[in-house]
mmCIF file of C-alpha atoms in Angstrom:
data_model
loop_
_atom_site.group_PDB
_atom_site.id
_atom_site.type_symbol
_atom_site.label_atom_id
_atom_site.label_comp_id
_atom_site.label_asym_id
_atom_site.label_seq_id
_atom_site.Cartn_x
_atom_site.Cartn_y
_atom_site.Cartn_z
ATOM 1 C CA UNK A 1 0.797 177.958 -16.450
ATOM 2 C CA UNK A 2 0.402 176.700 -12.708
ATOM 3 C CA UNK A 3 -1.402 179.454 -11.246
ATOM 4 C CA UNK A 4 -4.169 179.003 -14.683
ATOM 5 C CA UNK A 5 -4.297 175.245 -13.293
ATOM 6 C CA UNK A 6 -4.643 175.919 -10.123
ATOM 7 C CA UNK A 7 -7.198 178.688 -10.620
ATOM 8 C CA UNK A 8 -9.135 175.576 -12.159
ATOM 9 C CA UNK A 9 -8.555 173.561 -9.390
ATOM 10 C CA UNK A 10 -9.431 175.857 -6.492
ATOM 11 C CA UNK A 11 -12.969 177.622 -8.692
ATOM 12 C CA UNK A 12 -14.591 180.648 -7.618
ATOM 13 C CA UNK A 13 -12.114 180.198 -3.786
ATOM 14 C CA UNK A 14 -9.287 181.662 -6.136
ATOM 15 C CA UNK A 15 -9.349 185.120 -7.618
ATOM 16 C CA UNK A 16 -6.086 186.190 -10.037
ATOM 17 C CA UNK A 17 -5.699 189.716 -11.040
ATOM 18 C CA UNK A 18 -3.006 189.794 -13.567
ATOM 19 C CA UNK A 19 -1.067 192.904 -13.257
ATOM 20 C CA UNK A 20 1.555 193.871 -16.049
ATOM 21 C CA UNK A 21 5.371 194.226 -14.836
ATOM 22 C CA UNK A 22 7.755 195.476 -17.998
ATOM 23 C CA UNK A 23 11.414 194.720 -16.629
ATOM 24 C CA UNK A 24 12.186 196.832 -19.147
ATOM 25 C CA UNK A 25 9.642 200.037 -19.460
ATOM 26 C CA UNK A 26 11.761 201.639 -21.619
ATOM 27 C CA UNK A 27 13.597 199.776 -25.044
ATOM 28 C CA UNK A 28 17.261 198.426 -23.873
ATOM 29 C CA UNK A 29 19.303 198.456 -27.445
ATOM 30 C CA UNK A 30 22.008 196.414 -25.229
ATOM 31 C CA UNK A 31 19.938 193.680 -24.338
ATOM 32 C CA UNK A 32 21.009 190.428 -25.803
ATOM 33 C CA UNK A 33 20.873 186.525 -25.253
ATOM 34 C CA UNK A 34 23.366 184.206 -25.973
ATOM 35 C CA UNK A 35 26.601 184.294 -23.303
ATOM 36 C CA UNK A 36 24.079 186.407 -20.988
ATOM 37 C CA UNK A 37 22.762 185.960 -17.899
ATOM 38 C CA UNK A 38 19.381 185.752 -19.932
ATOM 39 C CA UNK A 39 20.292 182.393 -21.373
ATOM 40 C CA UNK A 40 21.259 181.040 -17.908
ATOM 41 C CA UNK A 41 18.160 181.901 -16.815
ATOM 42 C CA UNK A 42 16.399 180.676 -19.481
ATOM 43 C CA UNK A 43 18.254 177.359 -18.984
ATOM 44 C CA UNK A 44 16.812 176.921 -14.944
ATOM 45 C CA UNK A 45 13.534 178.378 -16.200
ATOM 46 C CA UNK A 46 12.910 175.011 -18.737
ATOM 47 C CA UNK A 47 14.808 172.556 -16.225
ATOM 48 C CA UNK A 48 12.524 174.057 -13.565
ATOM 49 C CA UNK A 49 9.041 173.886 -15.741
ATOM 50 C CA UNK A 50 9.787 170.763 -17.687
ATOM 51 C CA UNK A 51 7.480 168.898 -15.107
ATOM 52 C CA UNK A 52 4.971 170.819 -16.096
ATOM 53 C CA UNK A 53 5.374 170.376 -19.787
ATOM 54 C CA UNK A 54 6.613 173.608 -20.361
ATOM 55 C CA UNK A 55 9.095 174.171 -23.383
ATOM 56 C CA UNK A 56 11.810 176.899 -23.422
ATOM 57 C CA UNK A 57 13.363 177.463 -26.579
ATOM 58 C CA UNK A 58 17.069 179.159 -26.675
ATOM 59 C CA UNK A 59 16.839 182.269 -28.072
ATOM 60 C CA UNK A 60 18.428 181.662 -31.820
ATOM 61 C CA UNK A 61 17.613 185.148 -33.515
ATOM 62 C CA UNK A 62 20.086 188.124 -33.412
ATOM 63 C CA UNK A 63 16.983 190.551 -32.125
ATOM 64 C CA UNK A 64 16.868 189.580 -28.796
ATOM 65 C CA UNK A 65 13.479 191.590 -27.396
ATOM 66 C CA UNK A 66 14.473 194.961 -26.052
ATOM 67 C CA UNK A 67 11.632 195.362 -23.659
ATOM 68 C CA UNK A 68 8.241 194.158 -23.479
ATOM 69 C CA UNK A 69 5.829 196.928 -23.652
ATOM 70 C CA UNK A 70 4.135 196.244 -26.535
ATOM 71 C CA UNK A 71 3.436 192.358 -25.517
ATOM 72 C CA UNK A 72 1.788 193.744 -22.546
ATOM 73 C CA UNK A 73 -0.241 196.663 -24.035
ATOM 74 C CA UNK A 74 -1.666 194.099 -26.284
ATOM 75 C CA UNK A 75 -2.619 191.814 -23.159
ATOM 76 C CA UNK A 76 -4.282 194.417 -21.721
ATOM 77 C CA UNK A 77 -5.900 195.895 -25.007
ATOM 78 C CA UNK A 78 -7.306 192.138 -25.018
ATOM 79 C CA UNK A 79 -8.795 192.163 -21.758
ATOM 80 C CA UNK A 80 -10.874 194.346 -23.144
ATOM 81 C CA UNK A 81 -13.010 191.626 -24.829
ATOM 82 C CA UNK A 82 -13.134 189.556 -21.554
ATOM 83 C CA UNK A 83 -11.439 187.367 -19.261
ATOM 84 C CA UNK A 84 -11.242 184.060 -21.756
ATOM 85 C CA UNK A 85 -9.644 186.305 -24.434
ATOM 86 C CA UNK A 86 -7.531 187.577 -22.294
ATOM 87 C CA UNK A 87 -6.456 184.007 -20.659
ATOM 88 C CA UNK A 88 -5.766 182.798 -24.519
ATOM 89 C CA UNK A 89 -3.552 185.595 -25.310
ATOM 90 C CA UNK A 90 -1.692 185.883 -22.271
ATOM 91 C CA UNK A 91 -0.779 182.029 -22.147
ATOM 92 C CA UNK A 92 0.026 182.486 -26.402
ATOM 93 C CA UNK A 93 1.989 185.487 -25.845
ATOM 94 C CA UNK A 94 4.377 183.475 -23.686
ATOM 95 C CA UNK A 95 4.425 180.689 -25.668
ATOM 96 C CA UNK A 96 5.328 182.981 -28.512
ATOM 97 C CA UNK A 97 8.605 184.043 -26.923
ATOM 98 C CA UNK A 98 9.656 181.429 -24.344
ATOM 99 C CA UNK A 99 9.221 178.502 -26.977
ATOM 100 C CA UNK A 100 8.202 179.658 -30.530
ATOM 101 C CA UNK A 101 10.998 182.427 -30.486
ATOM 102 C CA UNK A 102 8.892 185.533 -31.616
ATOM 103 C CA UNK A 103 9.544 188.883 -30.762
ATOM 104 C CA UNK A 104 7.399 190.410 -28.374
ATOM 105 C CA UNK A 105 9.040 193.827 -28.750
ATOM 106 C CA UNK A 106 7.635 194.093 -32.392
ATOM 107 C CA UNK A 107 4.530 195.406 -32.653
ATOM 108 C CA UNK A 108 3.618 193.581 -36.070
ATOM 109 C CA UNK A 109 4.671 189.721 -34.415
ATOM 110 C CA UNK A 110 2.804 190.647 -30.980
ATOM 111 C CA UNK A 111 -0.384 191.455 -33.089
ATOM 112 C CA UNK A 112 0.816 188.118 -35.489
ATOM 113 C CA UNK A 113 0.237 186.019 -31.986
ATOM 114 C CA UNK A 114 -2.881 188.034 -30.802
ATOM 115 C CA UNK A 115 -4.562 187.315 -34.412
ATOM 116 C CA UNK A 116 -3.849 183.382 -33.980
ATOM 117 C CA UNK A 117 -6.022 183.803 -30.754
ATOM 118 C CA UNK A 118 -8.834 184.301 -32.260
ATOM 119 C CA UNK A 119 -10.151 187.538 -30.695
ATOM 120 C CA UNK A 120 -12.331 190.588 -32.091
ATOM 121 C CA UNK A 121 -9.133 191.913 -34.607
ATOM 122 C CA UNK A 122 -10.786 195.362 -35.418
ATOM 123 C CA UNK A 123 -11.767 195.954 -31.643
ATOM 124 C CA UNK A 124 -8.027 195.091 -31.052
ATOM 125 C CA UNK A 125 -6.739 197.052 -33.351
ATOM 126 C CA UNK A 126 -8.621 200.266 -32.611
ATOM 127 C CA UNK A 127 -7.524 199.248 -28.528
ATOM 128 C CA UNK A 128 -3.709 198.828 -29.372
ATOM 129 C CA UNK A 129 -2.682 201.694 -31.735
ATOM 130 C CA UNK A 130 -4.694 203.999 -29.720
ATOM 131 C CA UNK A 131 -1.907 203.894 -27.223
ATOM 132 C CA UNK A 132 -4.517 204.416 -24.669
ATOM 133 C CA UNK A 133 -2.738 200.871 -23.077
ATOM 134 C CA UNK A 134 0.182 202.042 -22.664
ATOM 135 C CA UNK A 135 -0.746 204.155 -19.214
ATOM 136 C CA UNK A 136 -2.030 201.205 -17.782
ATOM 137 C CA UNK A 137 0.725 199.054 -18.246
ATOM 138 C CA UNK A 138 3.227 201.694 -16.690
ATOM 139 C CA UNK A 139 0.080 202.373 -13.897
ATOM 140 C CA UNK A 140 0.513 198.667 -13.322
ATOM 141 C CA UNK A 141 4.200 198.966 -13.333
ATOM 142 C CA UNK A 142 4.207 202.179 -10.784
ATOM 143 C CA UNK A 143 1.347 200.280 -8.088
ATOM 144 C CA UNK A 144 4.043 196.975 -8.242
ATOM 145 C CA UNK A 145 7.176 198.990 -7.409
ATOM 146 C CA UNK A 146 6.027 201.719 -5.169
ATOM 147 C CA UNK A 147 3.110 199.778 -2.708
ATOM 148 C CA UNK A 148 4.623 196.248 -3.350
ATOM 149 C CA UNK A 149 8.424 196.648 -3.568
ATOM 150 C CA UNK A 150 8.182 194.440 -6.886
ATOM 151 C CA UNK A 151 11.638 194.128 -8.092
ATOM 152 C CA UNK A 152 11.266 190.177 -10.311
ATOM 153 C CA UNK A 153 8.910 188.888 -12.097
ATOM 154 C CA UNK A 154 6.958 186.712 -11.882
ATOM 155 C CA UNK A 155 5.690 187.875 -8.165
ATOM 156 C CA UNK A 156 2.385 186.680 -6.745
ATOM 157 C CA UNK A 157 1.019 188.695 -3.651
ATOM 158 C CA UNK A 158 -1.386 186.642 -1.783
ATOM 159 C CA UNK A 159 -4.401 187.993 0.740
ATOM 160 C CA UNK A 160 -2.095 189.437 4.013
ATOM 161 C CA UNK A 161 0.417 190.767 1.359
ATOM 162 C CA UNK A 162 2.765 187.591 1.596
ATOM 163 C CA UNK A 163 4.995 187.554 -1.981
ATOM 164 C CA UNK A 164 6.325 184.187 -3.785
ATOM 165 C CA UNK A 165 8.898 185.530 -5.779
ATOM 166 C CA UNK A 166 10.090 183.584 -8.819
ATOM 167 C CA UNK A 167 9.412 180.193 -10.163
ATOM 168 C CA UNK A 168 7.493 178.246 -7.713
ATOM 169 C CA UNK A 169 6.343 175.028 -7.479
ATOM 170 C CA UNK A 170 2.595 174.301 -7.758
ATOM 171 C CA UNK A 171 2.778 172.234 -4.217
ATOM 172 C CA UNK A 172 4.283 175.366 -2.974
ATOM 173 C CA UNK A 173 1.330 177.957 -4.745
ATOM 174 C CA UNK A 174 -0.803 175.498 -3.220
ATOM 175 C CA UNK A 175 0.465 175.530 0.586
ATOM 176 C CA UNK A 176 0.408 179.266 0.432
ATOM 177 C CA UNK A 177 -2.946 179.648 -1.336
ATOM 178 C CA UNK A 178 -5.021 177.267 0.805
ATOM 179 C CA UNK A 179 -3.670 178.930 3.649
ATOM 180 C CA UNK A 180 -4.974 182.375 3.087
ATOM 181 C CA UNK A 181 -8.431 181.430 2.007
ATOM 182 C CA UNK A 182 -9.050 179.295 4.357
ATOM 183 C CA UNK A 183 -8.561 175.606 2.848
#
């Protein structure tokens, strides 16, 4: 992911709190793929990232995710156990749906991807059917909307509050980035 890179890049100068966003915070039984708008999107999404090595995989299955709730409880469940564990699972999670075509709306294949990341599984576990993530997920969701006027994802809000909204390029991340902290 080009912020993760750039993060890298730029060292302790660059500070990312990642901040869940459902677009969906609620299930959506009408949500589908092929002949959508989804699948256009999809399409400009892996033209767009295929520089960066990224792979977007048409959605084949019939089960098109209906939200993504339980994807991001688990991120945040896993976050628990520290900021690597967290950057494994966030970047597999992804992976999972834009390219390996899982489900992120299922419970039992988001905690399939979480257990192939190698984290605490009891701890995670315990975390995730709790519930307890849930709140701060829709928290997350609530801050975005009502202080930020988040309406896409992904949006990055930079020191002064300026937003880059969509896919941008890394040049672009960089400009804006170097900018506001000072190099």
């Amino acid at each position: 992911m080009r912020l993760q890179r750039i993060q890298e890049e730029m060292g302790p100068r660059l500070t990312i709190v990642w901040k869940a966003f459902p677009l969906r915070p609620v299930p959506d039984p009408s949500a589908s793929f092929k002949g959508t708008y989804r699948e256009e999107a999809w399409k400009r999404c892996a033209a767009m990232a295929a520089s960066d090595r990224v792979v977007f995989t048409m959605w084949s299955r019939e089960d098109y995710p209906t939200w993504s709730l339980p994807a991001l409880e688990a991120a945040k469940c896993v976050a628990l156990q520290g900021e690597e564990a967290f950057r494994r699972v966030h970047l597999r999670l992804y992976e999972a749906l834009f390219t390996r075509g899982k489900n992120i709306a299922i419970q039992e294949e988001v905690v399939e991807v979480v257990r192939e990341s190698g984290v605490d599984m009891t701890r995670f576990l315990a975390d995730y059917e709790s519930g307890k993530a849930r709140e701060w997920v829709l928290r997350d969701y609530e801050d975005a909307v009502t202080q930020h006027g988040v309406r896409a994802i992904p949006t990055v809000i930079v020191n002064g509050g300026q937003r880059l909204v969509g896919l941008v390029s890394g040049g672009e991340y960089r400009r804006t980035l170097g900018a506001t902290s000072g190099g």
